Tab-separated table of C-alpha atoms in Angstrom:
chain	number	residue	atom	x	y	z
W	28	UNK	CA	7.599	8.130	-13.337
W	29	UNK	CA	8.052	4.585	-12.091
W	30	UNK	CA	11.322	3.480	-10.542
W	31	UNK	CA	12.428	-0.070	-9.815
W	32	UNK	CA	14.224	-0.016	-6.459
W	33	UNK	CA	15.747	-2.659	-4.179
W	34	UNK	CA	15.114	-2.239	-0.434
W	35	UNK	CA	16.568	-4.834	1.938
W	36	UNK	CA	16.737	-7.329	-0.908
W	37	UNK	CA	13.083	-6.808	-1.910
W	38	UNK	CA	12.205	-5.387	-5.321
W	39	UNK	CA	9.656	-2.554	-5.444
W	40	UNK	CA	8.092	-0.394	-8.116
W	41	UNK	CA	7.809	3.190	-6.870
W	42	UNK	CA	5.231	5.093	-8.949
W	43	UNK	CA	5.483	8.872	-8.518
W	44	UNK	CA	3.196	11.635	-9.772
W	45	UNK	CA	4.149	15.201	-8.847
W	46	UNK	CA	1.310	17.714	-8.530
W	47	UNK	CA	0.598	19.932	-5.481
W	48	UNK	CA	2.632	20.035	-2.288
W	49	UNK	CA	0.233	17.773	-0.410
W	50	UNK	CA	1.217	14.188	-1.093
W	51	UNK	CA	-0.530	10.837	-0.789
W	52	UNK	CA	1.833	7.997	0.102
W	53	UNK	CA	1.290	4.224	0.138
W	54	UNK	CA	4.431	2.411	1.252
W	55	UNK	CA	2.879	-1.073	1.333
W	56	UNK	CA	0.604	-1.037	-1.677
W	57	UNK	CA	0.886	-4.752	-2.390
W	58	UNK	CA	0.733	-5.884	1.224
W	59	UNK	CA	-2.036	-3.635	2.550
W	60	UNK	CA	-4.827	-4.048	0.013
W	61	UNK	CA	-6.650	-0.952	-1.149
W	62	UNK	CA	-4.084	1.570	0.059
W	63	UNK	CA	-2.456	1.936	-3.355
W	64	UNK	CA	-5.789	2.368	-5.113
W	65	UNK	CA	-7.015	4.826	-2.488
W	66	UNK	CA	-3.858	6.915	-2.740
W	67	UNK	CA	-4.055	7.080	-6.542
W	68	UNK	CA	-7.766	7.942	-6.583
W	69	UNK	CA	-7.708	10.628	-3.884
W	70	UNK	CA	-4.617	12.205	-5.437
W	71	UNK	CA	-6.230	12.251	-8.873
W	72	UNK	CA	-9.425	13.840	-7.538
W	73	UNK	CA	-7.652	16.548	-5.544
W	74	UNK	CA	-4.571	17.309	-7.621
W	75	UNK	CA	-2.282	16.039	-4.858
W	76	UNK	CA	1.078	14.428	-5.493
W	77	UNK	CA	1.238	10.667	-5.107
W	78	UNK	CA	3.851	7.999	-4.436
W	79	UNK	CA	2.907	4.320	-4.293
W	80	UNK	CA	5.180	1.355	-3.642
W	81	UNK	CA	4.178	-2.058	-4.973
W	82	UNK	CA	6.018	-5.350	-5.328
W	83	UNK	CA	5.992	-6.647	-8.905
W	84	UNK	CA	6.682	-10.283	-8.057
W	85	UNK	CA	6.531	-12.764	-5.200
W	86	UNK	CA	4.593	-12.757	-1.954
W	87	UNK	CA	4.282	-9.222	-0.535
W	88	UNK	CA	6.795	-8.445	2.209
W	89	UNK	CA	6.193	-5.882	4.949
W	90	UNK	CA	9.213	-3.675	5.583
W	91	UNK	CA	8.565	-1.192	8.425
W	92	UNK	CA	7.982	2.360	7.280
W	93	UNK	CA	11.136	3.820	8.805
W	94	UNK	CA	13.235	1.298	6.875
W	95	UNK	CA	11.571	2.211	3.569
W	96	UNK	CA	13.141	5.669	3.738
W	97	UNK	CA	16.290	4.890	1.778
W	98	UNK	CA	18.421	7.533	0.018
W	99	UNK	CA	18.834	5.250	-2.999
W	100	UNK	CA	15.152	5.647	-3.975
W	101	UNK	CA	15.074	8.675	-6.277
W	102	UNK	CA	11.259	8.692	-6.412
W	103	UNK	CA	11.008	8.958	-2.634
W	104	UNK	CA	13.653	11.669	-2.460
W	105	UNK	CA	11.849	13.689	-5.145
W	106	UNK	CA	8.548	13.241	-3.322
W	107	UNK	CA	10.047	14.403	-0.014
W	108	UNK	CA	11.742	17.410	-1.616
W	109	UNK	CA	8.524	18.569	-3.303
W	110	UNK	CA	5.801	17.772	-0.779
W	111	UNK	CA	5.119	19.898	2.305
W	112	UNK	CA	2.494	17.680	3.983
W	113	UNK	CA	2.267	13.895	3.638
W	114	UNK	CA	-0.794	11.691	4.084
W	115	UNK	CA	0.439	8.119	4.404
W	116	UNK	CA	-2.098	5.308	3.938
W	117	UNK	CA	-1.691	1.971	5.718
W	118	UNK	CA	-3.855	-0.982	6.667
W	119	UNK	CA	-4.480	-2.646	10.015
W	120	UNK	CA	-6.199	-5.906	10.938
W	121	UNK	CA	-6.971	-5.273	14.611
W	122	UNK	CA	-9.872	-7.596	15.396
W	123	UNK	CA	-10.793	-5.639	18.507
W	124	UNK	CA	-11.241	-2.405	16.518
W	125	UNK	CA	-12.596	-3.452	13.096
W	126	UNK	CA	-14.175	-0.048	12.359
W	127	UNK	CA	-11.444	2.201	13.748
W	128	UNK	CA	-9.408	4.457	11.474
W	129	UNK	CA	-6.338	5.525	13.431
W	130	UNK	CA	-4.873	8.915	12.497
W	131	UNK	CA	-1.309	9.197	13.733
W	132	UNK	CA	1.686	11.120	12.448
W	133	UNK	CA	3.243	14.352	13.596
W	134	UNK	CA	0.766	16.877	12.155
W	135	UNK	CA	-2.110	16.739	14.619
W	136	UNK	CA	-4.042	19.652	13.073
W	137	UNK	CA	-4.117	17.845	9.734
W	138	UNK	CA	-5.154	14.618	11.492
W	139	UNK	CA	-8.098	16.439	13.073
W	140	UNK	CA	-9.125	17.888	9.704
W	141	UNK	CA	-9.139	14.478	8.040
W	142	UNK	CA	-10.983	12.948	10.998
W	143	UNK	CA	-13.683	15.612	10.668
W	144	UNK	CA	-14.304	14.678	7.030
W	145	UNK	CA	-14.352	10.967	7.875
W	146	UNK	CA	-16.900	11.560	10.648
W	147	UNK	CA	-19.181	13.502	8.316
W	148	UNK	CA	-18.909	11.392	5.164
W	149	UNK	CA	-17.994	7.896	6.379
W	150	UNK	CA	-19.985	7.568	9.632
W	151	UNK	CA	-19.768	3.775	9.680
W	152	UNK	CA	-16.134	4.135	10.732
W	153	UNK	CA	-14.605	5.578	13.897
W	154	UNK	CA	-11.752	8.048	13.415
W	155	UNK	CA	-9.323	7.963	16.348
W	156	UNK	CA	-6.983	10.933	16.755
W	157	UNK	CA	-6.102	10.665	20.454
W	158	UNK	CA	-2.584	9.228	20.373
W	159	UNK	CA	-3.171	7.575	23.744
W	160	UNK	CA	-5.910	5.500	22.113
W	161	UNK	CA	-3.847	4.524	19.066
W	162	UNK	CA	-1.782	1.320	19.444
W	163	UNK	CA	1.902	2.289	19.781
W	164	UNK	CA	2.906	0.469	16.602
W	165	UNK	CA	0.355	2.444	14.565
W	166	UNK	CA	1.064	5.979	15.791
W	167	UNK	CA	3.471	6.901	12.969
W	168	UNK	CA	5.623	9.186	15.111
W	169	UNK	CA	9.079	7.831	14.297
W	170	UNK	CA	11.521	10.506	13.100
W	171	UNK	CA	12.659	8.335	10.173
W	172	UNK	CA	9.143	7.458	9.044
W	173	UNK	CA	8.601	9.166	5.640
W	174	UNK	CA	5.309	10.627	6.892
W	175	UNK	CA	7.304	12.900	9.198
W	176	UNK	CA	10.080	13.888	6.785
W	177	UNK	CA	8.295	16.716	4.976
W	178	UNK	CA	8.326	20.283	6.379
W	179	UNK	CA	4.776	20.164	7.821
W	180	UNK	CA	5.059	16.527	8.841
W	181	UNK	CA	2.043	14.443	8.030
W	182	UNK	CA	-0.777	12.102	8.950
W	183	UNK	CA	-0.504	8.321	9.055
W	184	UNK	CA	-3.884	6.729	8.442
W	185	UNK	CA	-4.256	3.123	9.546
W	186	UNK	CA	-7.377	1.782	7.852
W	187	UNK	CA	-9.217	-1.436	8.707
W	188	UNK	CA	-9.840	-3.864	5.865
W	189	UNK	CA	-13.456	-2.740	5.406
W	190	UNK	CA	-12.330	0.877	4.918
W	191	UNK	CA	-9.961	0.058	2.078
W	192	UNK	CA	-11.589	-2.836	0.198
W	193	UNK	CA	-15.120	-3.913	-0.661
W	194	UNK	CA	-14.499	-7.606	-0.229
W	195	UNK	CA	-12.442	-10.353	-1.924
W	196	UNK	CA	-11.120	-9.651	-5.402
W	197	UNK	CA	-13.266	-11.373	-8.007
W	198	UNK	CA	-10.351	-11.691	-10.405
W	199	UNK	CA	-6.835	-12.671	-9.388
W	200	UNK	CA	-4.564	-9.665	-9.750
W	201	UNK	CA	-7.426	-7.193	-10.131
W	202	UNK	CA	-7.079	-3.952	-8.165
W	203	UNK	CA	-8.858	-3.521	-4.853
W	204	UNK	CA	-11.795	-1.125	-4.851
W	205	UNK	CA	-11.995	1.053	-1.735
W	206	UNK	CA	-15.467	1.959	-0.410
W	207	UNK	CA	-16.759	5.089	-2.188
W	208	UNK	CA	-17.634	6.787	1.114
W	209	UNK	CA	-14.042	6.519	2.355
W	210	UNK	CA	-12.683	7.791	-0.950
W	211	UNK	CA	-15.109	10.716	-0.820
W	212	UNK	CA	-14.273	11.506	2.810
W	213	UNK	CA	-10.520	11.529	2.247
W	214	UNK	CA	-10.980	13.577	-0.915
W	215	UNK	CA	-12.946	16.183	1.034
W	216	UNK	CA	-10.360	16.140	3.814
W	217	UNK	CA	-7.440	16.664	1.463
W	218	UNK	CA	-9.285	19.457	-0.325
W	219	UNK	CA	-9.886	21.100	3.042
W	220	UNK	CA	-6.193	20.857	3.899
W	221	UNK	CA	-5.313	22.474	0.600
W	222	UNK	CA	-7.377	25.485	1.656
W	223	UNK	CA	-5.937	25.865	5.165
W	224	UNK	CA	-2.619	26.580	6.813
W	225	UNK	CA	-2.339	22.892	7.788
W	226	UNK	CA	-1.476	22.151	4.187
W	227	UNK	CA	-0.235	25.164	2.194
W	228	UNK	CA	-0.310	24.804	-1.551
W	229	UNK	CA	2.718	25.136	-3.783
W	230	UNK	CA	2.382	25.932	-7.457
W	231	UNK	CA	3.757	23.059	-9.521
W	232	UNK	CA	4.323	25.437	-12.418
W	233	UNK	CA	6.824	27.488	-10.422
W	234	UNK	CA	9.132	24.530	-9.808
């Protein structure tokens, strides 16, 4: 389902696919290039649920994550009521750490599991799980941040540009293409979470 929703005067399309109880979330799909495509692809490969926000018109606006959690968005409320563990994808442009992938959020066991897969399958990047080494604005620990509103909490991944796109779009409006190694690493990490207590599975058919 796709819902048109107004948040702080900005129009968004919220595209929701319900599958398992692990969910991929991209709150800033139009603003943080590659996060929407990465969320859709990893969810499709693993059978995870997926919710992606994009802006259909105008210059992309960045609304902080905790202010995106509005009760008027039915797609978000359905996502939060179904999903147990959330993996929220974001982008950062920190020049001093151009290869760092910061893994914040409240579920530290799940963060470690995803970091392990990134280390093995995307060695060009540096997963950072120590919260003391993650910039405060990227830690994803706010109680109103959607990544922390599901029963098992979640992981907020802050990806540098090179981990979510393969360079400038050749065609205006064409989707970003995340690096295959990052897609593969996150796919493996999500699959691992589906097999462990960090991310228990729920049967979609029973709902």
